Every structure is written in C-alpha cells, then in structure tokens.
mmCIF file of C-alpha atoms in Angstrom:
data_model
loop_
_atom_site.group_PDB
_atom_site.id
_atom_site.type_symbol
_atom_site.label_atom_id
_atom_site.label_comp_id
_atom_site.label_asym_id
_atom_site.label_seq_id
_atom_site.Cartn_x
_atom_site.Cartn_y
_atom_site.Cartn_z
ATOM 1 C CA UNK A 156 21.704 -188.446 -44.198
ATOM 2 C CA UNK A 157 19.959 -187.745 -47.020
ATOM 3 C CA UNK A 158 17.295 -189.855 -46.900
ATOM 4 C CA UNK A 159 16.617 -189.476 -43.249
ATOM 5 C CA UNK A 160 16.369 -185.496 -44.608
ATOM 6 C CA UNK A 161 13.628 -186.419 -47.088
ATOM 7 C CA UNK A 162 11.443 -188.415 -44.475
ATOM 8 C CA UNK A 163 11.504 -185.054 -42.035
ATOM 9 C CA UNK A 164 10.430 -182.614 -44.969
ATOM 10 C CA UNK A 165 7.323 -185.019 -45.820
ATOM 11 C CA UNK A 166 6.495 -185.417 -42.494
ATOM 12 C CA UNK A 167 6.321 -181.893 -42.164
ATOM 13 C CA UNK A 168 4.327 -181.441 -45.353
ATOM 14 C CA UNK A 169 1.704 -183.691 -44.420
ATOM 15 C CA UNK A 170 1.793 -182.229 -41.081
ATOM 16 C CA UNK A 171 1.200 -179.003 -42.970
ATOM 17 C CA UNK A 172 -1.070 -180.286 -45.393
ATOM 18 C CA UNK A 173 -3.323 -181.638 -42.423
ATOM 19 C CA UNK A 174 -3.365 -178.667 -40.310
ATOM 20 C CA UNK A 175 -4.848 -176.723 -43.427
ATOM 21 C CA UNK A 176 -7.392 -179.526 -44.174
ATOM 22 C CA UNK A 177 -8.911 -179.060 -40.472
ATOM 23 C CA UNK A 178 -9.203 -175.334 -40.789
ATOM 24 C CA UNK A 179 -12.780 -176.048 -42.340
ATOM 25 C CA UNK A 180 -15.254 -177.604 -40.038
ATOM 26 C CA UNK A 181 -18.140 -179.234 -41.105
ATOM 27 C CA UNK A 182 -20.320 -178.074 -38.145
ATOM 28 C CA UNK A 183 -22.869 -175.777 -39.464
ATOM 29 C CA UNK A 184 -22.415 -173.392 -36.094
ATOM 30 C CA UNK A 185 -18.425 -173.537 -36.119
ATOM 31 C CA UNK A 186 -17.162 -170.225 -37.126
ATOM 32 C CA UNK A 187 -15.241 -171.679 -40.237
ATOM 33 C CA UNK A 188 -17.475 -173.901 -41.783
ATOM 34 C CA UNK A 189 -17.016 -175.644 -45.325
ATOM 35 C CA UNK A 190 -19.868 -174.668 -47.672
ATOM 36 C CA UNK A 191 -22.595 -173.874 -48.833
ATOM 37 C CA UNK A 192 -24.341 -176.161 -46.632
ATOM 38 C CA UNK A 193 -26.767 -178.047 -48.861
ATOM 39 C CA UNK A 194 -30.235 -177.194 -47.940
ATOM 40 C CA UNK A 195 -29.575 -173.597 -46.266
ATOM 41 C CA UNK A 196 -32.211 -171.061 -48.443
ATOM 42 C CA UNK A 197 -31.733 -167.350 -47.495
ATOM 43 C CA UNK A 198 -34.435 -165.007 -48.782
ATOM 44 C CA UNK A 199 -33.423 -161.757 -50.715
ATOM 45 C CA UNK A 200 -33.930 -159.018 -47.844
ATOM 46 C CA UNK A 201 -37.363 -156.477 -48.529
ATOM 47 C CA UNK A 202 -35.531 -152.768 -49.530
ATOM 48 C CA UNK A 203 -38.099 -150.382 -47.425
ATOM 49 C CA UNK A 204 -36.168 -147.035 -47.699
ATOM 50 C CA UNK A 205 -35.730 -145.655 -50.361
ATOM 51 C CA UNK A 206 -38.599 -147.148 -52.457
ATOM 52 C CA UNK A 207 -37.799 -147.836 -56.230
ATOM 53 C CA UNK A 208 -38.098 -144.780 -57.842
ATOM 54 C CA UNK A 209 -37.992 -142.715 -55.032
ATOM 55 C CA UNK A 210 -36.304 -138.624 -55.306
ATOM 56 C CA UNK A 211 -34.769 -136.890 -52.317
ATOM 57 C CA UNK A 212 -34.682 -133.348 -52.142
ATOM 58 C CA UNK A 213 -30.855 -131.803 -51.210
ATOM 59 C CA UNK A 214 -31.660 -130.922 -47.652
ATOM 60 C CA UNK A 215 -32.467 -134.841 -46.888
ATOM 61 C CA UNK A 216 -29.168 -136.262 -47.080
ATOM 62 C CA UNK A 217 -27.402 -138.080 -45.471
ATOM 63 C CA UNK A 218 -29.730 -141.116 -46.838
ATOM 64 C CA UNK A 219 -30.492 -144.140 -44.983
ATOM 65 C CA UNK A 220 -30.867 -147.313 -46.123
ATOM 66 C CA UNK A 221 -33.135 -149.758 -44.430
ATOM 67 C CA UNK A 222 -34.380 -153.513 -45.516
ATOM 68 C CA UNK A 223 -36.215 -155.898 -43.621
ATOM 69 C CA UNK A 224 -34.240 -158.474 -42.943
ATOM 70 C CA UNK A 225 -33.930 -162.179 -44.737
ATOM 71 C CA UNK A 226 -34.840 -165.533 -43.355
ATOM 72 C CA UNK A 227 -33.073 -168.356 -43.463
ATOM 73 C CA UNK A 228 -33.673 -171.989 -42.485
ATOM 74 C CA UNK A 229 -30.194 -172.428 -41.312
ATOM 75 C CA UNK A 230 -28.212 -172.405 -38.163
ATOM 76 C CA UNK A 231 -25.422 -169.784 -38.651
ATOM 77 C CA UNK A 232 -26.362 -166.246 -38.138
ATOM 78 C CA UNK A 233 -26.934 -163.329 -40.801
ATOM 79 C CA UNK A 234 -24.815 -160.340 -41.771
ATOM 80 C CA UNK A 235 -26.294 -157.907 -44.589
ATOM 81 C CA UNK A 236 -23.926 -156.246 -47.549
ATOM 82 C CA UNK A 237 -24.924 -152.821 -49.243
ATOM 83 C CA UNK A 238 -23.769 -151.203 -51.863
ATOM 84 C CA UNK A 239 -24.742 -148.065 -53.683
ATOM 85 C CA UNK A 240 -23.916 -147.785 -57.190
ATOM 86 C CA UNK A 241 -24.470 -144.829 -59.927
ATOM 87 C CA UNK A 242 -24.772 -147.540 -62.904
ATOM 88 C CA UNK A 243 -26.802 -150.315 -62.999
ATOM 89 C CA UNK A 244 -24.021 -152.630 -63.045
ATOM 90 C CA UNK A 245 -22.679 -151.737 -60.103
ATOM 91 C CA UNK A 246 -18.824 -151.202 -61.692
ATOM 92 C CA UNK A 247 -18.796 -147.358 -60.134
ATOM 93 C CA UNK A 248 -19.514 -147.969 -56.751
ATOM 94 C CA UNK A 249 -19.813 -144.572 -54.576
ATOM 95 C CA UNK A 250 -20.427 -146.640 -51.204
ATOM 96 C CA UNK A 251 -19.837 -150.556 -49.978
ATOM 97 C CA UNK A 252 -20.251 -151.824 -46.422
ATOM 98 C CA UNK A 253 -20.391 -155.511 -45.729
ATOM 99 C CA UNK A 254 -20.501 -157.531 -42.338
ATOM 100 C CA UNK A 255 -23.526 -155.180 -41.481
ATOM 101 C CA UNK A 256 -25.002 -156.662 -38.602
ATOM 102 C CA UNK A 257 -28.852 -157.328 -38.104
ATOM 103 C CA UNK A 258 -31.315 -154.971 -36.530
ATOM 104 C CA UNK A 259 -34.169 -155.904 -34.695
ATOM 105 C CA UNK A 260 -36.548 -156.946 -37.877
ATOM 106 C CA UNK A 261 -34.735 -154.216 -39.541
ATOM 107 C CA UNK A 262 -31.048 -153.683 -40.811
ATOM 108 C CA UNK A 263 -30.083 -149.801 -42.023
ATOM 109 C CA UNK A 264 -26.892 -147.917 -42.509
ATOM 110 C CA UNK A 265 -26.291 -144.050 -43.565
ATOM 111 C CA UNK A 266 -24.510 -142.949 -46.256
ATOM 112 C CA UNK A 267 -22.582 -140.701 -47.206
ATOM 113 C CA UNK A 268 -23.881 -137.416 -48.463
ATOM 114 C CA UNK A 269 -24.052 -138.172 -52.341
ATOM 115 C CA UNK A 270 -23.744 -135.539 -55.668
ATOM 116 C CA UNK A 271 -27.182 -134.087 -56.020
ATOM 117 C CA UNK A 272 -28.722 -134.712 -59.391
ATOM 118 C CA UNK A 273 -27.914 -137.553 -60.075
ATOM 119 C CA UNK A 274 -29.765 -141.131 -60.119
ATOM 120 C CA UNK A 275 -28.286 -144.644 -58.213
ATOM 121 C CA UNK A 276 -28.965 -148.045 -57.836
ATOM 122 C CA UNK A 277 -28.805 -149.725 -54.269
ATOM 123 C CA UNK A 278 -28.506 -153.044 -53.499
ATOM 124 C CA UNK A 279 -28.569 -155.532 -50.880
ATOM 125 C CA UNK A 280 -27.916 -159.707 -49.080
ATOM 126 C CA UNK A 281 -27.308 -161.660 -46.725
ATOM 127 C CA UNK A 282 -24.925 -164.323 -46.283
ATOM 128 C CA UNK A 283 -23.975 -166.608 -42.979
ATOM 129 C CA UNK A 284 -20.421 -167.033 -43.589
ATOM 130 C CA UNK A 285 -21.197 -169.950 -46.034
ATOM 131 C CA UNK A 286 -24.246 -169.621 -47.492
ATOM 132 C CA UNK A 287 -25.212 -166.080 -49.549
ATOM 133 C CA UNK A 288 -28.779 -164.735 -50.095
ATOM 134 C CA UNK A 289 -30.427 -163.538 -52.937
ATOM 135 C CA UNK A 290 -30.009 -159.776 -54.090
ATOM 136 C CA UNK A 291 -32.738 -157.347 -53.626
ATOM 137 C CA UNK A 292 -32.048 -154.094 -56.225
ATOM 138 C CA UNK A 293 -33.759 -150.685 -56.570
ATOM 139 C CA UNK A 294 -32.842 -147.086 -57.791
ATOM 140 C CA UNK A 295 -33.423 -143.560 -56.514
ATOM 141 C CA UNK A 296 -32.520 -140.030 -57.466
ATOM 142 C CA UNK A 297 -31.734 -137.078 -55.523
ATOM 143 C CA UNK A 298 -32.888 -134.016 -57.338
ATOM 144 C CA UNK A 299 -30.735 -131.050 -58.240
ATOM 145 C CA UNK A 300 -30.565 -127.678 -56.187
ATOM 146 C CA UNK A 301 -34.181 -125.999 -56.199
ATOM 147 C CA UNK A 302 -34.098 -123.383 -58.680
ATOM 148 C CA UNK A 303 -37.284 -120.439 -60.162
ATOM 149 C CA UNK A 304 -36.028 -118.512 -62.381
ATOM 150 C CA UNK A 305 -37.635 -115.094 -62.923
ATOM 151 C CA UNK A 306 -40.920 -114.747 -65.126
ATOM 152 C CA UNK A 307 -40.914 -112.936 -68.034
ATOM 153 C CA UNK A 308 -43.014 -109.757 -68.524
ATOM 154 C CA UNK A 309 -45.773 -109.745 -71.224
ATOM 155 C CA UNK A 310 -47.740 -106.742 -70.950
ATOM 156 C CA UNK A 311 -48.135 -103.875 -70.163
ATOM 157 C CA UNK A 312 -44.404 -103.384 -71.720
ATOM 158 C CA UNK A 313 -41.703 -100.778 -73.807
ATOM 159 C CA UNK A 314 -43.517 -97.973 -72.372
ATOM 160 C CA UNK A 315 -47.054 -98.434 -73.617
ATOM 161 C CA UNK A 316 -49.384 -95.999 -73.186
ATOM 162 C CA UNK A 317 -52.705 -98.097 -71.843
ATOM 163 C CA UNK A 318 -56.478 -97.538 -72.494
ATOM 164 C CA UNK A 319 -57.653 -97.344 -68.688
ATOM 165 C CA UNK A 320 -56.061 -96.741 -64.851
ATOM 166 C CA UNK A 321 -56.838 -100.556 -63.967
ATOM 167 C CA UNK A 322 -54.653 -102.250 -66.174
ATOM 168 C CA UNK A 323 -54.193 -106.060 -66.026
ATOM 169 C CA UNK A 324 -50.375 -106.943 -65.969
ATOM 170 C CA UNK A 325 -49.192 -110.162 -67.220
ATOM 171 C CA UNK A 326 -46.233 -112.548 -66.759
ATOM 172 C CA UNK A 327 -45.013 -115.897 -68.262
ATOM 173 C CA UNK A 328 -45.663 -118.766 -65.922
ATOM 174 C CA UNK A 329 -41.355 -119.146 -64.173
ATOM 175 C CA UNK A 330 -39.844 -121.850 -65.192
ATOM 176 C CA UNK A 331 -38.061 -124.246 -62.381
ATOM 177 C CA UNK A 332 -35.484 -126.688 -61.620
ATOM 178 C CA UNK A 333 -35.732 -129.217 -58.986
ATOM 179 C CA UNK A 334 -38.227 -129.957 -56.271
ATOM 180 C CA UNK A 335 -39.926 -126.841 -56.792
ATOM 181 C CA UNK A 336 -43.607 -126.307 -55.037
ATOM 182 C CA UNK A 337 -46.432 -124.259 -56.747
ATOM 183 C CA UNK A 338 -45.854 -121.128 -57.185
ATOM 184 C CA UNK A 339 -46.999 -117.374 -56.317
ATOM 185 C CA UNK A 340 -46.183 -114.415 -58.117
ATOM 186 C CA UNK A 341 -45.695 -110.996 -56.523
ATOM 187 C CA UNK A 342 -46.171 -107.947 -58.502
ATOM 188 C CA UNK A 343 -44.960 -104.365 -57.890
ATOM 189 C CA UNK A 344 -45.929 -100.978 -59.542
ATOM 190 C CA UNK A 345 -43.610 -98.057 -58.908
ATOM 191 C CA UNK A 346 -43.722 -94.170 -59.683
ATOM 192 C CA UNK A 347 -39.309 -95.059 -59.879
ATOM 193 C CA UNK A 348 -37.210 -97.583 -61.124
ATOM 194 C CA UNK A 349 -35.520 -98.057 -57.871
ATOM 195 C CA UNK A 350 -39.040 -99.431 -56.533
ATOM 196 C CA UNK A 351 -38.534 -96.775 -53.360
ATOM 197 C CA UNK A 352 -42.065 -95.382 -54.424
ATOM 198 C CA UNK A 353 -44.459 -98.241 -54.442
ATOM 199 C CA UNK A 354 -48.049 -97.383 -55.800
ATOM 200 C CA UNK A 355 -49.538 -100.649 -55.594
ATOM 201 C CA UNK A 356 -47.992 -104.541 -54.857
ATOM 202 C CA UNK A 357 -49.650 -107.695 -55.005
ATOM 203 C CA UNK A 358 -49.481 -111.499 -54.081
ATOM 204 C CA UNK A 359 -51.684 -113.878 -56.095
ATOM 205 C CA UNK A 360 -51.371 -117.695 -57.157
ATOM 206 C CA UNK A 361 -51.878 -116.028 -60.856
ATOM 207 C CA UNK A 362 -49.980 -115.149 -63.715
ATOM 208 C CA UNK A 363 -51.943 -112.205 -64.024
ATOM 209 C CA UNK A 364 -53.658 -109.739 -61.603
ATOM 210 C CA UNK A 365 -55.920 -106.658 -62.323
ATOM 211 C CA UNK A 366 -54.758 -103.567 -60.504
ATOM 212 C CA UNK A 367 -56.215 -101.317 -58.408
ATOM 213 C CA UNK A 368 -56.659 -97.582 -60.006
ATOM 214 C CA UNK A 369 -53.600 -96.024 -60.807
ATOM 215 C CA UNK A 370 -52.998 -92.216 -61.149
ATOM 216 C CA UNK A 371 -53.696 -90.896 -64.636
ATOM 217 C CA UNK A 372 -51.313 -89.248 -66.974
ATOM 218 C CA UNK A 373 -48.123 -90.824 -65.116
ATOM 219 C CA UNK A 374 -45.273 -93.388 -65.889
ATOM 220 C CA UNK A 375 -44.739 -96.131 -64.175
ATOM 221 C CA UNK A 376 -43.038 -99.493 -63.770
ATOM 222 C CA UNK A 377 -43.474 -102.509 -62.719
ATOM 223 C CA UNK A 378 -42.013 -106.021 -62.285
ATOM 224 C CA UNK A 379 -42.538 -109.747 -60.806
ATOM 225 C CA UNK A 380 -41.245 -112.603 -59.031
ATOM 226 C CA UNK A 381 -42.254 -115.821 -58.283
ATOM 227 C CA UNK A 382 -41.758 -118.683 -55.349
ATOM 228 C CA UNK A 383 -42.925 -121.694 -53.373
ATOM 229 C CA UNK A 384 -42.629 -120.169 -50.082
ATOM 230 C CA UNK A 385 -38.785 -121.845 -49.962
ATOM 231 C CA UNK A 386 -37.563 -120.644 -52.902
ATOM 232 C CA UNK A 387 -37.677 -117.476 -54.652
ATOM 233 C CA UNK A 388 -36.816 -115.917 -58.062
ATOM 234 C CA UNK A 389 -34.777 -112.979 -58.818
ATOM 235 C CA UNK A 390 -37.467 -109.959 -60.329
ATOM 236 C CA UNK A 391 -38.115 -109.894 -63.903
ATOM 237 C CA UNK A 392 -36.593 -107.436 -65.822
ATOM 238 C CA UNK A 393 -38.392 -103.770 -65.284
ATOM 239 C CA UNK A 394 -41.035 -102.604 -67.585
ATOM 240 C CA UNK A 395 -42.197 -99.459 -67.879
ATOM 241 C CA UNK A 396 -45.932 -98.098 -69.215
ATOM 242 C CA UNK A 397 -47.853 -95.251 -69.502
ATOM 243 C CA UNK A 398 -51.511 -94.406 -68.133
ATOM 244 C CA UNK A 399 -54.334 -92.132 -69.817
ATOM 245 C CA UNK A 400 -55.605 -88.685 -69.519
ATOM 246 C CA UNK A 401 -58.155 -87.852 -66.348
ATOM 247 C CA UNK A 402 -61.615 -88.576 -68.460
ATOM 248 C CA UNK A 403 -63.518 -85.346 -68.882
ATOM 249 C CA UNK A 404 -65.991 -84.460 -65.964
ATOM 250 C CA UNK A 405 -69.632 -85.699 -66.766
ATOM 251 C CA UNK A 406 -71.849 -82.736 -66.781
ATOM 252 C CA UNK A 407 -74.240 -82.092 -64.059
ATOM 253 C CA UNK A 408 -78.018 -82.619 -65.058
ATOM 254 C CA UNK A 409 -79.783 -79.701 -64.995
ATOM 255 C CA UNK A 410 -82.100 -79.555 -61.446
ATOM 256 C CA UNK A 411 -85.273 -81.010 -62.447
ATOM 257 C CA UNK A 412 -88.719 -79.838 -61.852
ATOM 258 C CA UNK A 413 -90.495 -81.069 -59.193
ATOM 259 C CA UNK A 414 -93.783 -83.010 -59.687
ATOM 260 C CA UNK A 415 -96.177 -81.948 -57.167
ATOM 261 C CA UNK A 416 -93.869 -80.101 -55.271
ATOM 262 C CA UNK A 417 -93.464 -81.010 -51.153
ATOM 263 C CA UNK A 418 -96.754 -79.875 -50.582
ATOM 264 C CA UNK A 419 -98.344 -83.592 -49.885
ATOM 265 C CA UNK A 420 -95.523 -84.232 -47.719
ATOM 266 C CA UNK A 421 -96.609 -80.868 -45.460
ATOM 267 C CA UNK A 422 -96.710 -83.312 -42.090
ATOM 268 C CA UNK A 423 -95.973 -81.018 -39.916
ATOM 269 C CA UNK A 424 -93.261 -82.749 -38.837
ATOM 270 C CA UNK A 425 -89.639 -82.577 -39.505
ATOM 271 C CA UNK A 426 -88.945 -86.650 -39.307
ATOM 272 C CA UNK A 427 -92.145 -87.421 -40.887
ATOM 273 C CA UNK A 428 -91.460 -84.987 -43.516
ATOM 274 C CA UNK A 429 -87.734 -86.156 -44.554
ATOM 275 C CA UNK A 430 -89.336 -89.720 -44.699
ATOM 276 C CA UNK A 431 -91.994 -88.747 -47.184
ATOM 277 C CA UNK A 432 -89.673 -86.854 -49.432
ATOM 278 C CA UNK A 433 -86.894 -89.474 -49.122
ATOM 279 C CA UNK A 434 -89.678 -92.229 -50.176
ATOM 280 C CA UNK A 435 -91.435 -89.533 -52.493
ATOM 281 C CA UNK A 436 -88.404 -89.341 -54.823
ATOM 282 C CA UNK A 437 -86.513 -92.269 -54.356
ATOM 283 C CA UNK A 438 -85.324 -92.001 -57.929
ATOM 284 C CA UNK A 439 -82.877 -88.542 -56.625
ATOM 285 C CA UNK A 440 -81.084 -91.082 -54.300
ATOM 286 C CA UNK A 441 -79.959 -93.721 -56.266
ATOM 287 C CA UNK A 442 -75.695 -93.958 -56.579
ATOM 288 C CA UNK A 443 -74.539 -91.404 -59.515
ATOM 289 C CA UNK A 444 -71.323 -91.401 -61.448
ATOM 290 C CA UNK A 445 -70.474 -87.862 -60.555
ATOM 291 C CA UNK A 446 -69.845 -85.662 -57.537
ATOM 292 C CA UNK A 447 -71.343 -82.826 -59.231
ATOM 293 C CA UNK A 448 -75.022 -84.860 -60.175
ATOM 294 C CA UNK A 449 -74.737 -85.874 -56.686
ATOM 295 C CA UNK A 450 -75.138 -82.441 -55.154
ATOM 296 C CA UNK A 451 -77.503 -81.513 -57.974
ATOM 297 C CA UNK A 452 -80.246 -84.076 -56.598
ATOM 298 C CA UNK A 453 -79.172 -82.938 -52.632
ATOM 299 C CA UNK A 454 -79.883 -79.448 -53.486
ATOM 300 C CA UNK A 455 -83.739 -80.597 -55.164
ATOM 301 C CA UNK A 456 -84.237 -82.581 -51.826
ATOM 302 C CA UNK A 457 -83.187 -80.459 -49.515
ATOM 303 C CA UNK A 458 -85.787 -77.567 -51.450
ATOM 304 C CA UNK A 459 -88.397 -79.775 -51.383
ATOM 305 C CA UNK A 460 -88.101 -80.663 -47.320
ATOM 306 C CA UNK A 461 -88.345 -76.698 -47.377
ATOM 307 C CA UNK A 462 -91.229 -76.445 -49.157
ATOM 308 C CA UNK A 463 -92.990 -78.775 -47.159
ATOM 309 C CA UNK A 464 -92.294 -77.531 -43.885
ATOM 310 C CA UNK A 465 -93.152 -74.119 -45.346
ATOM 311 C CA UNK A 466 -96.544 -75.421 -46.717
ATOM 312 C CA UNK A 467 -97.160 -77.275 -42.774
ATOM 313 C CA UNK A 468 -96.996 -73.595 -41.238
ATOM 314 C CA UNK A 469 -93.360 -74.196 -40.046
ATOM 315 C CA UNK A 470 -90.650 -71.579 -41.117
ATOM 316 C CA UNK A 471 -87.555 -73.738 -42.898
ATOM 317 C CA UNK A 472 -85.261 -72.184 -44.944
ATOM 318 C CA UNK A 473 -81.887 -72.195 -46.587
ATOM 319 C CA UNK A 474 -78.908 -72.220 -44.049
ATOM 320 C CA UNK A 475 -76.345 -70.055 -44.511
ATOM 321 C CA UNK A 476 -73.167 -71.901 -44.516
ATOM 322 C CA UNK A 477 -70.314 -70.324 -41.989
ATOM 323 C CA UNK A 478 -72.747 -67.302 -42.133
ATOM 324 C CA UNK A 479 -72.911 -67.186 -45.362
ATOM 325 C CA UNK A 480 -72.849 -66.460 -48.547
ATOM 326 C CA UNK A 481 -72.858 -69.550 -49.596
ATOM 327 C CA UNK A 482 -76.100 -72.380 -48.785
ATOM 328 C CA UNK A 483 -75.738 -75.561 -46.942
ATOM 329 C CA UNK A 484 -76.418 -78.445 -49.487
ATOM 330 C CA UNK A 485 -77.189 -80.889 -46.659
ATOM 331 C CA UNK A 486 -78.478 -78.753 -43.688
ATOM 332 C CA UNK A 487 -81.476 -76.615 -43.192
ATOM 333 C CA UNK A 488 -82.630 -73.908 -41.008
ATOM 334 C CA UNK A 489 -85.420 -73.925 -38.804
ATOM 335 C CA UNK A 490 -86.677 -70.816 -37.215
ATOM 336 C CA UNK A 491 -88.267 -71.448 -33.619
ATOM 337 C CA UNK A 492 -88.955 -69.175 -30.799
ATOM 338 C CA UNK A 493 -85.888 -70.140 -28.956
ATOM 339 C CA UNK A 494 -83.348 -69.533 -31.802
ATOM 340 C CA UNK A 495 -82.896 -70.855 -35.315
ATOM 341 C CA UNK A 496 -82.092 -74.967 -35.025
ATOM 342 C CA UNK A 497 -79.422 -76.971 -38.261
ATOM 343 C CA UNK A 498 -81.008 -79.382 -39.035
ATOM 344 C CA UNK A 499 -78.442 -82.220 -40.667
ATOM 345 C CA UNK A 500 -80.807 -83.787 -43.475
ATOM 346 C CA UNK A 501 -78.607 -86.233 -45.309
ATOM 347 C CA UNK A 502 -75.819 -88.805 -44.087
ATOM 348 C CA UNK A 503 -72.419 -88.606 -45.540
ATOM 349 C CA UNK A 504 -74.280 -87.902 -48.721
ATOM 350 C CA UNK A 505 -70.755 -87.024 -50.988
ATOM 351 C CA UNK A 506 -70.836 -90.610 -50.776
ATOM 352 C CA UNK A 507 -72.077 -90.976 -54.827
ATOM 353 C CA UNK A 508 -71.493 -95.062 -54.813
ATOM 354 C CA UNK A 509 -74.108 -95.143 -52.374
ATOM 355 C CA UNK A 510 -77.816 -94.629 -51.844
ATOM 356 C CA UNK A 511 -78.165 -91.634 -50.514
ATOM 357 C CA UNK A 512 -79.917 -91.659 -46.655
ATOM 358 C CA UNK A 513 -81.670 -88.690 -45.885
ATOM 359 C CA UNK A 514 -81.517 -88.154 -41.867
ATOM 360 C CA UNK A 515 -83.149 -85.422 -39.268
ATOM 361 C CA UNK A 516 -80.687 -84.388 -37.076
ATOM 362 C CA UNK A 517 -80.938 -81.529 -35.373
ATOM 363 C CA UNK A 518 -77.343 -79.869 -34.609
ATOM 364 C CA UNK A 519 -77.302 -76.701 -32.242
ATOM 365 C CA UNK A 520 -79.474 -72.890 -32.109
ATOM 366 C CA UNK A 521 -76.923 -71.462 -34.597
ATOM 367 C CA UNK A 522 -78.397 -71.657 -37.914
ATOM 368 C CA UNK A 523 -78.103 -68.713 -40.328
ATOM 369 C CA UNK A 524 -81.250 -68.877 -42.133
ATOM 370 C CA UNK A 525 -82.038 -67.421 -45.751
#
C-alpha cells in the first residue's frame, strides 16, 4: 500500500509540475509568453504635455498627460504606465495607472486635481506583456493661488501740507504671488475717509500719476490698489495731505495807451473795422494768466472799434448793459435810423487760455447806448 501511495503522489506532482511549465508559451503573440523576447527594442515614449519645466496656473487642473507613443519591432501589442511623483525618485507617488491603452499616435490620461504650489516629476513606458520600454521623465509645477498684495503709499503722506494743487502721488510697485499679470494701479482722492466724496480717481499702468487740480486750502485723502485685470489687491492703507492757500490774484495792468488810436482803421465799416483792430493790436489778444488782464485788453479793443467807427462818420458807442449803469465789455452800440443795433464784438472772450477772436455780430434794435 504504501508504495503504490508514493507512485500516485509523484504522478500527481509531475502532473502538477507540467501543467505549470506550459503556462508560458513561447509564441511571441500568445497572451502568456516567456520573456523578454530577445531582439524586441521598445522606444521610450515622447512626453508632449506637460513640457519639462512647464507651470500651470490653479484654474487648469485637472492636468492631462499625453506622450506620443513608442515603437517597437515586435509582435505583441503596447500598453503605457504613468506615474506622477512629487520627488524625483518617485518613492511618494500622488498618482499610478498602468495597462493604459494606446491612442491613436497619442496615449493621455487625467489626473487628479493635485496641491497647488508645489513641483512633480512625471514619468512614462511601455511594455508588451514581456518586453518593457525605456522611461521617458520630466517635471512641472503648478503655481500657488494668485495673490497682489496692496502697494504701499510714499507720498504725499502723515498729513503733509504740499507746495501746489497738482500734486504727484506715489506708490511702491505691489508685490505678488503666483501667476500674476502686469499690473495697473488705481488711485483715489477723497474730501472723506469713507471715499463717499471722490474728487478725482485714476487708472494708469504707473506707480505714480500727476493729478488734476485739486481745491486749495482743503484735506484730503487718498489711497491705491493694484491688479492684472484677474486679480486685485486690497487698498493701501489711507493717507491723508494737505493743499495750499488760493495764490494771490495777479493785478490787472493798467489800460494802456493807444498808439495811433482807431483812426486808420476808420473803414467805414463795422466787419472791416473789427478786422483791422483785431490785426492792428494783435498783441491785446494773446492768452493771459488772469481774468481781470483779460477784460482789461477787451475794454481797450472794444474803445478803439468805437473810435474808429466814430472817426468813419458812424455813431458807436458804449452799450449800456441791462440798461445800464454798468458798460458792456464785449458789445457795442450802434445808433441807426431804425433803432440802436448790439453789436457782439468778441467770441466767448472770458476764455483767457485762448486767443481772443474778435467777431461782428449784430444782435437785435435794443441797444442802450452811452
């Protein structure tokens, strides 16, 4: 019995022993194949996205991994690993899929979304089932959450009282964290510190701007913030300054005597006349600094179109403004036999950044005439 018992339990063995023998083929297309198969090369796959080197911004997660596929010069068909790693050896892998099957030139698979800044390695192969490809490795970051913080005020500051209306306001360039564009700083100036009464804002590439004028003899504040149209900074902290005194008013020159008088510009005619006194003393129409100088040089125009109408037989004279007492600077009257004519001499001639256009327009028979 007991040697009949021994003959069964090796013939079982090497049935055994067989059976697991056979479960490698040597066909290069059976499923289970013994290998490598000597002479089988498969290339290291080409990583296309994401470049070596490459950063993502937050918002472009999930990332996608794509290679061109590997060649081989074998029979058996090609499946693709990936892994993603944050060290460089690959011992703390965050993601791991094998068994990827081919694209169409190209093989990809998404991730998961990853912890933002932070850099990782990627790496992929290919392998047939007996044969395995070289490794193609590269690295990429994805860049922390966008952040500007807030520039920092330089001048004017703590209440300053400055030289002139138009002051030029200064910030710090913001610092920033993350995939941060370039930036644009706006600027506010405010009678209040709640920023409810805005005298003047702003929007310039700059770290500086000049302002328009601001009123004199006032206190005001002002602050800044900067962004790159997707991300924004809180405001800087408030400063506060204070701007000068109204400058004292520029005298008016006294009315100066005329040289010749209007009597070669007696035409005879009231155009023809304002032409030859406008062209006769350009110098009383040039821009002035001063309101008051400004209706100084009117009034010594406006006499000396009255003179020469006088001196060409026609009766001009002062109007009397809304009847009087008080002249017209810019109009004249004209006394005719149907009624006394206005006669508007000078276009918007309060205008003192301007040259100063002297006109003939006759208004309406209501003149008041002096």
């Amino acid at each position: 019995m007991r040697s009949r018992s021994f003959s069964l339990t090796c013939s079982l063995a090497l049935l055994v022993l067989a059976a697991c023998q056979s479960s490698k083929s040597s066909t290069p297309t059976a499923p289970t194949v013994a290998g490598p198969i000597p002479g089988v090369n498969i290339s290291a796959p080409v990583l296309l996205e994401p470049l070596q080197g490459f950063k993502f911004k937050e918002n472009e997660q999930p990332i996608r991994l794509v290679i061109q596929n590997a060649t081989t010069n074998g029979a058996r068909p090609l499946t693709y690993t990936f892994e993603v790693s944050s060290d460089t050896n690959f011992t703390t892998k965050v993601f791991s899929r094998s068994t990827v099957a081919p694209g169409d030139g190209r093989t990809s698979v998404q991730l998961d979304r990853l912890e933002i800044g932070r850099a990782y390695y990627w790496r992929a192969w290919a392998q047939d089932g007996a044969n395995t490809g070289a490794t193609a490795t590269a690295g990429f970051e994805i860049y922390p959450k966008a952040a500007v913080n807030p520039p920092t005020a330089v001048s004017p500051i703590n209440n300053e009282l400055i030289t002139n209306a138009t002051p030029t306001i200064r910030v710090n360039a913001a610092t920033v964290v993350g995939p941060v564009g370039s930036l644009v700083y706006e600027y506010q100036v405010a009678s209040d510190q709640a920023f409810t009464k805005l005298v003047t804002a702003t929007v310039i590439g700059q770290t500086s701007f000049t302002s328009a004028a601001l009123p004199y003899s006032s206190t005001l504040f002002w602050r800044s913030r900067a962004s790159d149209g997707e991300t924004t900074s809180g405001w800087s902290a408030t400063q506060s300054f204070r701007t000068p005194a109204p400058p004292a008013p520029t005298p008016a020159p006294p009315t100066p005597t005329p040289p010749g008088g209007g009597g070669t510009c007696a035409l005879g005619n009231g155009p023809a006349i304002v032409k030859c006194i406008a062209a006769k003393y350009a110098s009383y129409r040039r821009p002035v600094g001063s309101l008051g100088e400004r209706q100084n040089n009117m009034m010594f125009l406006r006499d000396r179109i009255i003179e020469a109408g006088i001196c060409s037989g026609l009766t001009y004279g002062h109007n009397l403004k809304r009847g009087g007492p008080e002249l017209s600077i810019d109009v004249i009257a004209w006394q005719r036999p149907d009624g006394n004519m206005g006669v508007d001499i000078a276009f918007d001639y309060d205008n003192t950044g301007a040259t100063l256009e002297l006109t003939w327009g006759e208004i309406d028979l209501f003149a008041k005439i002096q």
